[in-house]
Tab-separated table of C-alpha atoms in Angstrom:
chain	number	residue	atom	x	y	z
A	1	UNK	CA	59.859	22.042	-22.332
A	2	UNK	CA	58.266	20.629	-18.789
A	3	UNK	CA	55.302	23.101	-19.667
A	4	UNK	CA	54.876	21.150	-22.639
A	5	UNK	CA	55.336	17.908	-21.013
A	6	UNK	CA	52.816	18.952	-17.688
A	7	UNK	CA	50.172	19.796	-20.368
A	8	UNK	CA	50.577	16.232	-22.684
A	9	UNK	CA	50.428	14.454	-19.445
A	10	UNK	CA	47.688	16.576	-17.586
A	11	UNK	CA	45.795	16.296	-20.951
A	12	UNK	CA	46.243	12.502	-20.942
A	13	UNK	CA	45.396	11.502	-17.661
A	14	UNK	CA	42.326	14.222	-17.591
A	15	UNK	CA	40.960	12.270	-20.781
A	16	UNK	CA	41.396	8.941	-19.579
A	17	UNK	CA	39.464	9.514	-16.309
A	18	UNK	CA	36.832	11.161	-17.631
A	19	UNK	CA	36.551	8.059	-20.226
A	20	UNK	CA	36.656	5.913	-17.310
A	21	UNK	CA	34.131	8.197	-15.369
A	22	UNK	CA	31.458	8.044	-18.291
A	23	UNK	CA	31.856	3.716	-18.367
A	24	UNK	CA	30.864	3.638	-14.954
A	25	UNK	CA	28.459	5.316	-15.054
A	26	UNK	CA	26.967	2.973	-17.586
A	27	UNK	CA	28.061	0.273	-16.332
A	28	UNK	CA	26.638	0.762	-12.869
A	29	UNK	CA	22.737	2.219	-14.878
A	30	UNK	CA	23.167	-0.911	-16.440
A	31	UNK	CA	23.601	-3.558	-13.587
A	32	UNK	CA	20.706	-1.671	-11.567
A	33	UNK	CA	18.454	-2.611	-14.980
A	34	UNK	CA	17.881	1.661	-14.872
A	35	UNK	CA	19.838	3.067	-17.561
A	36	UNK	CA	17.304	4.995	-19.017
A	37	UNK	CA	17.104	7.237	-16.023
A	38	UNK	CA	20.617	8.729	-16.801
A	39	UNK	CA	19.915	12.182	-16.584
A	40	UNK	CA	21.200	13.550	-20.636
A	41	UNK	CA	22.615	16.560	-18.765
A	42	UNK	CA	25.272	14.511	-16.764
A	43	UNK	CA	26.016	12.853	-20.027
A	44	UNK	CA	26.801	15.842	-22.415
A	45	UNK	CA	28.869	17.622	-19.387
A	46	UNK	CA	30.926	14.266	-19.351
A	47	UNK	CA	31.016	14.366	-22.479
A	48	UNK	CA	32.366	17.697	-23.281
A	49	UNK	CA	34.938	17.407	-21.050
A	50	UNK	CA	36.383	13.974	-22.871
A	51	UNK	CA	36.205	16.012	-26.286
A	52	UNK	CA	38.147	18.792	-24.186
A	53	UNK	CA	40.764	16.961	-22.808
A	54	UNK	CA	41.476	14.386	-25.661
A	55	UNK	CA	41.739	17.369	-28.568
A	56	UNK	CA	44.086	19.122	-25.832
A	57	UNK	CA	45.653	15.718	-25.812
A	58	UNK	CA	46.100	15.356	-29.651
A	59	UNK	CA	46.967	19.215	-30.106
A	60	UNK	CA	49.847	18.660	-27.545
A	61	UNK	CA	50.496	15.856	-29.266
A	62	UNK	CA	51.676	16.515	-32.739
A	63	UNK	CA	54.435	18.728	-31.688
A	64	UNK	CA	56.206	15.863	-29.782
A	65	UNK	CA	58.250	14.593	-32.692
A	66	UNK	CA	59.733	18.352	-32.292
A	67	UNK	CA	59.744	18.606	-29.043
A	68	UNK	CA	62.094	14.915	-28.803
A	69	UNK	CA	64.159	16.239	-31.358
A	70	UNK	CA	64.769	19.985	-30.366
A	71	UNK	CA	63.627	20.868	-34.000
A	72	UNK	CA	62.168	24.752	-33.854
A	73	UNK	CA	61.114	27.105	-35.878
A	74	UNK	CA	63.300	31.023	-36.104
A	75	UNK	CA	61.485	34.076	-36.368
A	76	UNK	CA	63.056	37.774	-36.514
A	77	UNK	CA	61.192	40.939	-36.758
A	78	UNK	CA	59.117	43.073	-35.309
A	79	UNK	CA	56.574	42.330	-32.947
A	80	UNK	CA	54.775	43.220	-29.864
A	81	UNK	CA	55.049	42.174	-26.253
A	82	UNK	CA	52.213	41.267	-23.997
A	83	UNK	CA	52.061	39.671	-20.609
A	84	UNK	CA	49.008	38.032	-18.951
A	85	UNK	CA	48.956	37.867	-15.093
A	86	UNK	CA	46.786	34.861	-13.805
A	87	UNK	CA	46.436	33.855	-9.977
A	88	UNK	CA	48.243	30.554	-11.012
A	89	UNK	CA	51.190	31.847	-13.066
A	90	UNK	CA	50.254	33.718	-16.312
A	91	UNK	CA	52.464	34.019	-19.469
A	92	UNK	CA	54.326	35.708	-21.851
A	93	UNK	CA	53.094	36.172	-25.849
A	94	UNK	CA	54.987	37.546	-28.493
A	95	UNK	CA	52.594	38.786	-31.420
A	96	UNK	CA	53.994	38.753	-34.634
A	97	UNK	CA	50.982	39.379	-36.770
A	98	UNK	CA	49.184	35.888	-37.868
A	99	UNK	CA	51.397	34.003	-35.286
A	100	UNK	CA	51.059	34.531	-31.558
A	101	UNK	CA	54.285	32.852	-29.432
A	102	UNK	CA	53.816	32.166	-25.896
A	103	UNK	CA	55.850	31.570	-23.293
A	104	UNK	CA	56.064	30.856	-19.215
A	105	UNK	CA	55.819	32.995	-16.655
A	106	UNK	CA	59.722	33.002	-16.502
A	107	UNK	CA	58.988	36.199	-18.902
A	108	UNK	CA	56.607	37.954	-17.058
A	109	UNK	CA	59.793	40.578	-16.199
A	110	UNK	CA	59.430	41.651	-19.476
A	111	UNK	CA	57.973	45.262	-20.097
A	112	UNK	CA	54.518	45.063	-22.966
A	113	UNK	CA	55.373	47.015	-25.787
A	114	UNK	CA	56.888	46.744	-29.167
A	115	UNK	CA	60.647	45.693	-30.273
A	116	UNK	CA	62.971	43.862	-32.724
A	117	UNK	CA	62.622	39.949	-31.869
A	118	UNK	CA	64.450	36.747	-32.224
A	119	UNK	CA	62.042	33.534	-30.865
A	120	UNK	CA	62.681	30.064	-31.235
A	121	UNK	CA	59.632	28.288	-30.976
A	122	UNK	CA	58.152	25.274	-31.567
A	123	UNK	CA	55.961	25.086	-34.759
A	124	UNK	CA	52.711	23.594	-34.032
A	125	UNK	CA	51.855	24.331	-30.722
A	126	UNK	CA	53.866	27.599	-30.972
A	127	UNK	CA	55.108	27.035	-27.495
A	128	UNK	CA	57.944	29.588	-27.047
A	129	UNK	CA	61.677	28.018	-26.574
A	130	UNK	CA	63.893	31.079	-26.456
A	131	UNK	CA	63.042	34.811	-26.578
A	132	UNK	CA	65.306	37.673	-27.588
A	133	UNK	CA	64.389	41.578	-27.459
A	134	UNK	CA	66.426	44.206	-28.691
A	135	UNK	CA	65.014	48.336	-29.023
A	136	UNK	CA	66.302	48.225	-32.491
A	137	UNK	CA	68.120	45.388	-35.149
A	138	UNK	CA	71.908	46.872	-32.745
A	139	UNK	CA	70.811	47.508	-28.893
A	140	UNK	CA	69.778	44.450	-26.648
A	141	UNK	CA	67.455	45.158	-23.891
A	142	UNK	CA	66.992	41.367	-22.899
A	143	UNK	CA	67.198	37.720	-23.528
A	144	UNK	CA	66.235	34.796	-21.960
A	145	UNK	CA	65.834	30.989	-22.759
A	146	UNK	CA	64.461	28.049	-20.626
């Protein structure tokens, strides 16, 4: 849940800034009288990074009713393991066809292949809440929540 939370806010505050970035830039063309000498490539990289940051923003966002209410979603079956190592952390995702669950690097422990899983998750951002892997439906090999 503080991943969640570290992205909203992140997401938030990267969005603003960059908002507040592109005024003054105007602001400060316009006052010299030379606003027409804004070069368009400063504006467009500005820009994309406000469209980046506020649909991050709004993505994280409509999964905070659930999020405030500890409402997930269940899944059991089969799926498959895989871990991604990055230099700053990495994470955990749990394929199950269509749906693709991730999770921190609290999972990176677990071994890539394919079991019998129980995930709690969190339906629109499919952030992963708790993660159980068994070898079949009877044997556990692990379990974790966070």
């Amino acid at each position: 849940m503080s991943q969640y939370f570290f992205m909203l806010i992140l997401s938030f505050v990267f969005f603003v800034g960059m908002s507040a970035y592109l005024w003054l830039i105007f602001k400060k063309k316009k006052k010299n009288g030379d606003s027409y000498k804004t070069p368009l490539k400063d504006i467009l990289i500005v820009t994309f990074f406000i469209l980046l940051s506020g649909s991050l923003f709004i993505y994280s966002l409509l999964d905070l009713p659930n999020v405030l209410a500890d409402k997930t979603s269940k899944y059991q079956g089969n799926c498959e393991i895989a871990n991604f190592d990055i230099t700053t952390g990495g994470h955990t995702e749990a394929n199950f066809g269509k749906h693709s669950i991730t999770f921190p690097k609290n999972y990176q422990d677990v071994e890539e292949g394919n079991y019998y899983c129980e995930v709690e998750y969190y339906p629109r951002t499919e952030q992963g809440k708790s993660l159980k892997l068994f070898e079949s439906k009877n044997d556990i090999q692990q379990s974790g929540a966070f």
